[in-house]
Amino acid sequence: MSLFIIYEFKNCMIKMEKLKEQVRNYQLRSQTVMSYEQDKYSLYQNYLYKRALYGLDALTEKELAITCGKKKQRIINVFKRSQTVLNIYKQKLTIAYTNSIFKSLFPDTSLTENILKCKETDEKFKNTLTFRDLKISKDNIISIFILEGILPKNFLSLEEPQNQLPRLRNDKA
């Protein structure tokens, strides 16, 4: 019995050594650098885009603490408007998708004709489909924001301001 225990112990130790070697090799060969998706927009453009899309959530706690009340209200107003515009855009895309489905599945029926006539959107209805589901890209959103005046007309040609991002009161650069 004791020989069997010694034999099993040796096998266990050999397996442990192999496992340690594999871990060492993995750590030497592994890529620890993560690659993040980068886009063609500058830091300033991304700052304006995120502020319009996410509102006050786009600001850090420090920025939020130093931002005056009027600026916070302007950011909130732009955010609400951007959400309304995006919701309507998502509804229009959803209507277009459903219309194409009805047209292909039930062609030449009165039901399909009535559905295709209705293209109304409702601001009170919240479209919960994701951008990915509707195949809406960041470029699409930026184009919509520019057309609706949420982002400036010259957004695509904006360069970094001299002081990088917009300065806040009490911010010493």
XYZ file of N, CA and C in Angstrom:
519
model
N 0.821 -1.192 0.000
C 0.000 0.000 0.000
C 0.863 1.253 0.000
N 1.913 1.257 0.769
C 2.758 2.440 0.857
C 3.489 2.706 -0.449
N 3.857 1.638 -1.194
C 4.487 1.836 -2.499
C 3.528 2.537 -3.461
N 2.294 2.157 -3.400
C 1.286 2.783 -4.258
C 1.148 4.273 -3.933
N 1.137 4.612 -2.667
C 1.025 6.011 -2.244
C 2.231 6.806 -2.708
N 3.411 6.210 -2.585
C 4.636 6.892 -3.036
C 4.588 7.090 -4.541
N 4.145 6.083 -5.262
C 4.046 6.174 -6.721
C 3.068 7.286 -7.119
N 1.912 7.353 -6.493
C 0.919 8.378 -6.777
C 1.443 9.768 -6.432
N 2.160 9.847 -5.336
C 2.742 11.128 -4.928
C 3.738 11.613 -5.976
N 4.588 10.700 -6.492
C 5.554 11.062 -7.535
C 4.836 11.546 -8.786
N 3.803 10.828 -9.191
C 3.023 11.239 -10.381
C 2.412 12.625 -10.190
N 1.896 12.854 -9.010
C 1.301 14.153 -8.696
C 2.355 15.249 -8.764
N 3.541 14.993 -8.228
C 4.630 15.983 -8.253
C 5.079 16.261 -9.689
N 5.143 15.230 -10.512
C 5.538 15.400 -11.920
C 4.502 16.267 -12.645
N 3.238 15.991 -12.395
C 2.181 16.787 -13.013
C 2.259 18.237 -12.564
N 2.540 18.442 -11.285
C 2.655 19.812 -10.769
C 3.810 20.552 -11.420
N 4.935 19.867 -11.606
C 6.095 20.488 -12.259
C 5.774 20.847 -13.706
N 5.073 19.974 -14.400
C 4.678 20.257 -15.785
C 3.749 21.466 -15.831
N 2.834 21.517 -14.897
C 1.895 22.630 -14.835
C 2.623 23.942 -14.550
N 3.574 23.912 -13.631
C 4.356 25.112 -13.337
C 5.118 25.586 -14.578
N 5.675 24.637 -15.308
C 6.411 24.971 -16.536
C 5.474 25.594 -17.576
N 4.302 25.048 -17.718
C 3.328 25.602 -18.655
C 2.940 27.025 -18.264
N 2.748 27.259 -16.984
C 2.390 28.599 -16.505
C 3.518 29.578 -16.800
N 4.772 29.173 -16.531
C 5.922 30.037 -16.812
C 5.997 30.364 -18.299
N 5.819 29.365 -19.147
C 5.865 29.595 -20.600
C 4.733 30.516 -21.052
N 3.564 30.309 -20.485
C 2.426 31.153 -20.847
C 2.702 32.603 -20.470
N 3.225 32.816 -19.291
C 3.499 34.176 -18.836
C 4.560 34.840 -19.691
N 5.513 34.089 -20.188
C 6.560 34.661 -21.036
C 6.029 35.008 -22.425
N 5.139 34.176 -22.938
C 4.644 34.361 -24.302
C 3.398 35.212 -24.405
N 2.665 35.391 -23.347
C 1.366 36.062 -23.434
C 1.515 37.532 -23.801
N 0.536 38.025 -24.490
C 0.475 39.438 -24.857
C -0.286 40.163 -23.760
N 0.397 41.011 -23.031
C -0.270 41.714 -21.946
C -0.780 43.079 -22.388
N -0.449 43.478 -23.596
C -0.893 44.773 -24.089
C -2.257 44.590 -24.730
N -3.206 45.407 -24.293
C -4.538 45.350 -24.873
C -4.643 46.390 -25.963
N -5.340 46.047 -27.015
C -5.540 47.032 -28.066
C -6.971 47.548 -27.972
N -7.096 48.852 -27.963
C -8.405 49.481 -27.873
C -8.794 49.999 -29.249
N -10.095 50.013 -29.475
C -10.588 50.528 -30.745
C -10.321 52.023 -30.801
N -9.714 52.445 -31.890
C -9.441 53.862 -32.057
C -10.233 54.349 -33.261
N -10.690 55.581 -33.160
C -11.427 56.128 -34.274
C -10.684 57.332 -34.823
N -11.260 57.916 -35.856
C -10.593 59.014 -36.557
C -10.822 60.366 -35.894
N -11.531 60.394 -34.792
C -11.875 61.659 -34.153
C -10.844 62.040 -33.093
N -10.653 63.325 -32.926
C -9.703 63.830 -31.941
C -10.299 63.729 -30.539
N -9.473 63.986 -29.541
C -9.960 63.971 -28.155
C -11.077 64.987 -27.956
N -10.908 66.150 -28.544
C -11.908 67.214 -28.402
C -13.225 66.815 -29.069
N -13.144 66.238 -30.270
C -14.357 65.790 -30.961
C -15.055 64.697 -30.151
N -14.276 63.746 -29.626
C -14.867 62.691 -28.796
C -15.481 63.264 -27.527
N -14.851 64.283 -26.961
C -15.385 64.937 -25.770
C -16.761 65.530 -26.069
N -16.872 66.270 -27.176
C -18.165 66.877 -27.539
C -19.218 65.810 -27.843
N -18.813 64.767 -28.560
C -19.717 63.676 -28.920
C -20.252 62.979 -27.665
N -19.348 62.618 -26.754
C -19.766 61.910 -25.536
C -20.623 62.799 -24.646
N -20.306 64.074 -24.607
C -21.106 64.988 -23.786
C -22.531 65.082 -24.340
N -22.671 65.078 -25.669
C -24.009 65.124 -26.268
C -24.738 63.794 -26.069
N -24.019 62.692 -26.202
C -24.644 61.372 -26.141
C -24.938 60.923 -24.715
N -24.040 61.224 -23.772
C -24.191 60.730 -22.401
C -24.555 61.810 -21.382
N -24.517 63.059 -21.768
C -24.868 64.134 -20.851
C -23.856 64.283 -19.735
N -24.337 64.506 -18.534
C -23.452 64.709 -17.379
C -22.653 63.457 -17.031
N -23.113 62.287 -17.464
C -22.373 61.051 -17.204
C -21.028 61.025 -17.928
N -20.874 61.853 -18.945
C -19.617 61.904 -19.690
C -18.538 62.673 -18.935
N -18.946 63.436 -17.935
C -17.987 64.240 -17.178
C -17.440 63.455 -15.999
N -16.195 63.741 -15.652
C -15.613 63.121 -14.470
C -16.196 63.796 -13.236
N -15.986 63.193 -12.091
C -16.492 63.779 -10.845
C -15.880 65.155 -10.605
N -14.605 65.292 -10.941
C -13.930 66.572 -10.746
C -14.550 67.644 -11.652
N -14.740 67.278 -12.940
C -15.351 68.232 -13.872
C -16.758 68.601 -13.418
N -17.483 67.611 -12.954
C -18.853 67.840 -12.514
C -18.893 68.764 -11.300
N -17.933 68.612 -10.405
C -17.898 69.437 -9.197
C -17.586 70.900 -9.521
N -16.788 71.134 -10.552
C -16.372 72.508 -10.850
C -17.288 73.197 -11.862
N -18.085 72.430 -12.581
C -18.949 73.007 -13.609
C -20.076 73.805 -12.963
N -20.315 74.997 -13.506
C -21.375 75.837 -12.945
C -22.753 75.288 -13.321
N -23.755 75.719 -12.615
C -25.113 75.220 -12.790
C -25.686 75.474 -14.180
N -25.387 76.659 -14.737
C -25.919 76.989 -16.070
C -25.337 76.067 -17.137
N -24.044 75.767 -17.017
C -23.416 74.874 -17.996
C -23.975 73.459 -17.845
N -24.196 73.025 -16.607
C -24.798 71.711 -16.387
C -26.172 71.648 -17.031
N -26.949 72.716 -16.891
C -28.290 72.741 -17.482
C -28.210 72.702 -19.003
N -27.234 73.407 -19.592
C -27.065 73.357 -21.053
C -26.708 71.945 -21.506
N -25.826 71.286 -20.756
C -25.443 69.910 -21.102
C -26.653 68.986 -21.009
N -27.461 69.158 -19.966
C -28.671 68.341 -19.795
C -29.639 68.572 -20.954
N -29.821 69.841 -21.355
C -30.742 70.152 -22.454
C -30.270 69.525 -23.764
N -28.968 69.612 -24.033
C -28.423 69.006 -25.257
C -28.588 67.494 -25.198
N -28.331 66.917 -24.034
C -28.473 65.474 -23.854
C -29.914 65.025 -24.117
N -30.879 65.732 -23.531
C -32.295 65.368 -23.740
C -32.665 65.456 -25.213
N -32.213 66.519 -25.862
C -32.516 66.693 -27.288
C -31.876 65.581 -28.110
N -30.632 65.236 -27.786
C -29.952 64.174 -28.545
C -30.660 62.838 -28.357
N -31.147 62.568 -27.160
C -31.860 61.314 -26.909
C -33.174 61.266 -27.681
N -33.854 62.394 -27.748
C -35.112 62.466 -28.515
C -34.840 62.233 -29.992
N -33.815 62.892 -30.513
C -33.471 62.755 -31.931
C -33.072 61.313 -32.242
N -32.254 60.713 -31.387
C -31.832 59.326 -31.617
C -33.008 58.363 -31.511
N -33.911 58.611 -30.572
C -35.072 57.752 -30.420
C -35.943 57.787 -31.685
N -36.154 58.970 -32.228
C -36.949 59.095 -33.452
C -36.246 58.410 -34.621
N -34.929 58.581 -34.701
C -34.157 57.932 -35.765
C -34.263 56.408 -35.642
N -34.153 55.896 -34.424
C -34.272 54.459 -34.212
C -35.670 53.973 -34.577
N -36.701 54.771 -34.264
C -38.071 54.388 -34.642
C -38.218 54.334 -36.161
N -37.634 55.325 -36.850
C -37.720 55.334 -38.318
C -37.036 54.114 -38.918
N -35.872 53.751 -38.379
C -35.184 52.551 -38.867
C -36.009 51.300 -38.592
N -36.597 51.228 -37.405
C -37.422 50.074 -37.050
C -38.632 49.971 -37.975
N -39.253 51.094 -38.266
C -40.396 51.110 -39.183
C -39.961 50.636 -40.569
N -38.803 51.109 -41.029
C -38.307 50.692 -42.342
C -38.046 49.183 -42.382
N -37.448 48.650 -41.308
C -37.190 47.206 -41.253
C -38.483 46.409 -41.246
N -39.420 46.815 -40.398
C -40.677 46.064 -40.331
C -41.464 46.168 -41.635
N -41.436 47.343 -42.270
C -42.122 47.490 -43.552
C -41.538 46.558 -44.601
N -40.210 46.437 -44.630
C -39.602 45.537 -45.620
C -39.961 44.081 -45.333
N -40.076 43.740 -44.052
C -40.469 42.369 -43.691
C -41.897 42.092 -44.132
N -42.819 43.018 -43.816
C -44.215 42.822 -44.231
C -44.347 42.785 -45.755
N -43.582 43.630 -46.418
C -43.654 43.685 -47.885
C -43.182 42.380 -48.511
N -42.149 41.760 -47.898
C -41.643 40.512 -48.470
C -42.488 39.302 -48.068
N -43.044 39.311 -46.843
C -43.828 38.163 -46.393
C -45.281 38.201 -46.865
N -45.863 39.391 -46.909
C -47.279 39.517 -47.280
C -47.461 40.536 -48.400
N -46.931 40.269 -49.578
C -47.082 41.246 -50.664
C -48.532 41.309 -51.152
N -48.910 42.452 -51.619
C -50.226 42.664 -52.230
C -51.403 42.321 -51.313
N -51.295 42.671 -50.045
C -52.435 42.496 -49.148
C -52.821 43.861 -48.593
N -54.066 43.986 -48.194
C -54.533 45.267 -47.661
C -53.854 45.580 -46.324
N -53.563 44.551 -45.539
C -52.871 44.751 -44.266
C -51.489 45.379 -44.513
N -50.773 44.838 -45.469
C -49.439 45.361 -45.784
C -49.529 46.801 -46.282
N -50.496 47.078 -47.128
C -50.663 48.440 -47.643
C -50.933 49.424 -46.511
N -51.781 49.034 -45.561
C -52.081 49.907 -44.417
C -50.851 50.106 -43.516
N -50.100 49.049 -43.320
C -48.895 49.163 -42.488
C -47.858 50.043 -43.176
N -47.706 49.896 -44.492
C -46.713 50.686 -45.215
C -47.073 52.172 -45.243
N -48.355 52.496 -45.163
C -48.785 53.894 -45.153
C -48.404 54.586 -43.842
N -48.403 53.835 -42.746
C -48.143 54.410 -41.426
C -46.641 54.550 -41.209
N -46.186 55.789 -41.144
C -44.761 56.046 -40.902
C -44.575 57.032 -39.765
N -45.566 57.103 -38.892
C -45.518 58.047 -37.784
C -44.574 57.562 -36.698
N -43.927 58.516 -36.056
C -43.105 58.209 -34.886
C -43.753 58.846 -33.672
N -43.437 58.319 -32.519
C -44.018 58.804 -31.274
C -42.892 59.145 -30.311
N -42.790 60.412 -29.934
C -41.721 60.843 -29.034
C -41.852 60.216 -27.649
N -43.065 59.844 -27.261
C -43.276 59.265 -25.934
C -42.840 57.798 -25.878
N -42.826 57.137 -27.026
C -42.403 55.738 -27.083
C -40.878 55.666 -27.098
N -40.308 54.869 -26.196
C -38.858 54.709 -26.127
C -38.442 53.444 -26.855
N -37.699 53.601 -27.931
C -37.188 52.471 -28.690
C -35.995 51.903 -27.927
N -36.109 50.664 -27.484
C -35.070 50.072 -26.635
C -34.065 49.227 -27.415
N -34.183 49.185 -28.731
C -33.210 48.437 -29.523
C -31.857 49.136 -29.451
N -30.796 48.360 -29.464
C -29.455 48.935 -29.349
C -28.971 49.441 -30.700
N -27.941 50.278 -30.659
C -27.329 50.760 -31.892
C -26.799 49.585 -32.705
N -26.224 48.618 -32.019
C -25.677 47.447 -32.712
C -26.786 46.671 -33.413
N -27.930 46.502 -32.747
C -29.046 45.777 -33.369
C -29.526 46.465 -34.640
N -29.533 47.786 -34.609
C -30.017 48.557 -35.752
C -28.897 48.935 -36.725
N -27.685 48.471 -36.424
C -26.516 48.748 -37.260
C -26.269 50.248 -37.413
N -26.361 50.960 -36.303
C -26.088 52.398 -36.273
C -24.659 52.579 -35.788
N -23.841 53.237 -36.585
C -22.444 53.439 -36.219
C -22.250 54.818 -35.588
N -21.077 55.015 -35.049
C -20.729 56.307 -34.454
C -20.790 57.392 -35.527
N -20.349 57.075 -36.735
C -20.405 58.043 -37.837
C -21.841 58.446 -38.151
N -22.773 57.469 -38.114
C -24.184 57.775 -38.336
C -24.703 58.737 -37.277
N -24.368 58.453 -36.029
C -24.834 59.295 -34.919
C -24.278 60.705 -35.059
N -23.006 60.813 -35.390
C -22.391 62.132 -35.552
C -23.056 62.890 -36.688
N -23.335 62.217 -37.793
C -24.024 62.873 -38.919
C -25.391 63.393 -38.504
N -26.129 62.586 -37.757
C -27.453 62.995 -37.282
C -27.328 64.199 -36.360
N -26.378 64.139 -35.432
C -26.178 65.244 -34.497
C -25.805 66.536 -35.227
N -24.999 66.441 -36.276
C -24.626 67.635 -37.038
C -25.842 68.190 -37.771
N -26.615 67.297 -38.408
C -27.815 67.747 -39.138
C -28.831 68.394 -38.218
N -28.953 67.885 -37.001
C -29.934 68.411 -36.049
C -29.403 69.596 -35.244
N -28.146 69.959 -35.440
C -27.576 71.096 -34.730
C -27.126 70.779 -33.310
N -27.054 69.517 -32.972
C -26.599 69.127 -31.640
C -25.079 69.275 -31.559
N -24.413 68.899 -32.622
C -22.978 69.144 -32.750
C -22.790 70.263 -33.772
N -21.695 71.032 -33.675
C -21.506 72.145 -34.604
C -21.314 71.666 -36.051
N -21.679 72.521 -36.998
C -21.571 72.172 -38.425
C -20.124 71.850 -38.813
N -19.167 72.503 -38.144
C -17.758 72.277 -38.475
C -17.131 71.176 -37.611
N -17.942 70.314 -37.038
C -17.472 69.277 -36.113
C -16.369 68.425 -36.732
N -16.550 68.027 -37.984
C -15.585 67.122 -38.619
C -14.241 67.784 -38.879
N -14.217 69.116 -38.918
C -12.950 69.806 -39.148
C -12.380 70.425 -37.874
N -13.026 70.193 -36.740
C -12.529 70.740 -35.476
C -11.186 70.127 -35.125
N -10.312 70.961 -34.632
C -9.033 70.480 -34.135
C -8.968 70.759 -32.652
N -7.942 70.249 -32.029
C -7.780 70.443 -30.590
C -7.696 71.933 -30.276
N -8.421 72.396 -29.275
C -8.248 73.782 -28.852
C -6.863 73.946 -28.221
N -6.417 75.192 -28.098
C -5.079 75.438 -27.564
C -4.909 74.864 -26.159
N -5.946 74.869 -25.375
C -5.839 74.356 -24.007
C -6.407 72.939 -23.899
N -6.349 72.183 -24.973
C -6.831 70.802 -25.057
C -8.350 70.732 -24.938
N -8.876 70.413 -23.791
C -10.323 70.315 -23.632
C -10.847 71.616 -23.043
N -12.130 71.880 -23.187
C -12.674 73.112 -22.640
C -12.357 73.263 -21.164
N -11.907 74.440 -20.795
C -11.524 74.668 -19.408
C -12.747 74.955 -18.564
N -12.662 74.548 -17.356
C -13.737 74.785 -16.406
C -13.274 75.861 -15.441
N -14.220 76.538 -14.846
C -13.816 77.554 -13.865
C -13.082 76.840 -12.730
N -12.174 77.492 -12.093
C -11.345 76.949 -11.013
C -10.349 75.906 -11.491
N -10.254 75.641 -12.789
C -9.331 74.654 -13.310
C -8.038 75.350 -13.690
N -6.975 75.009 -13.031
C -5.679 75.614 -13.312
C -4.919 74.722 -14.273
N -4.702 75.198 -15.500
C -4.016 74.373 -16.497
C -2.542 74.680 -16.559
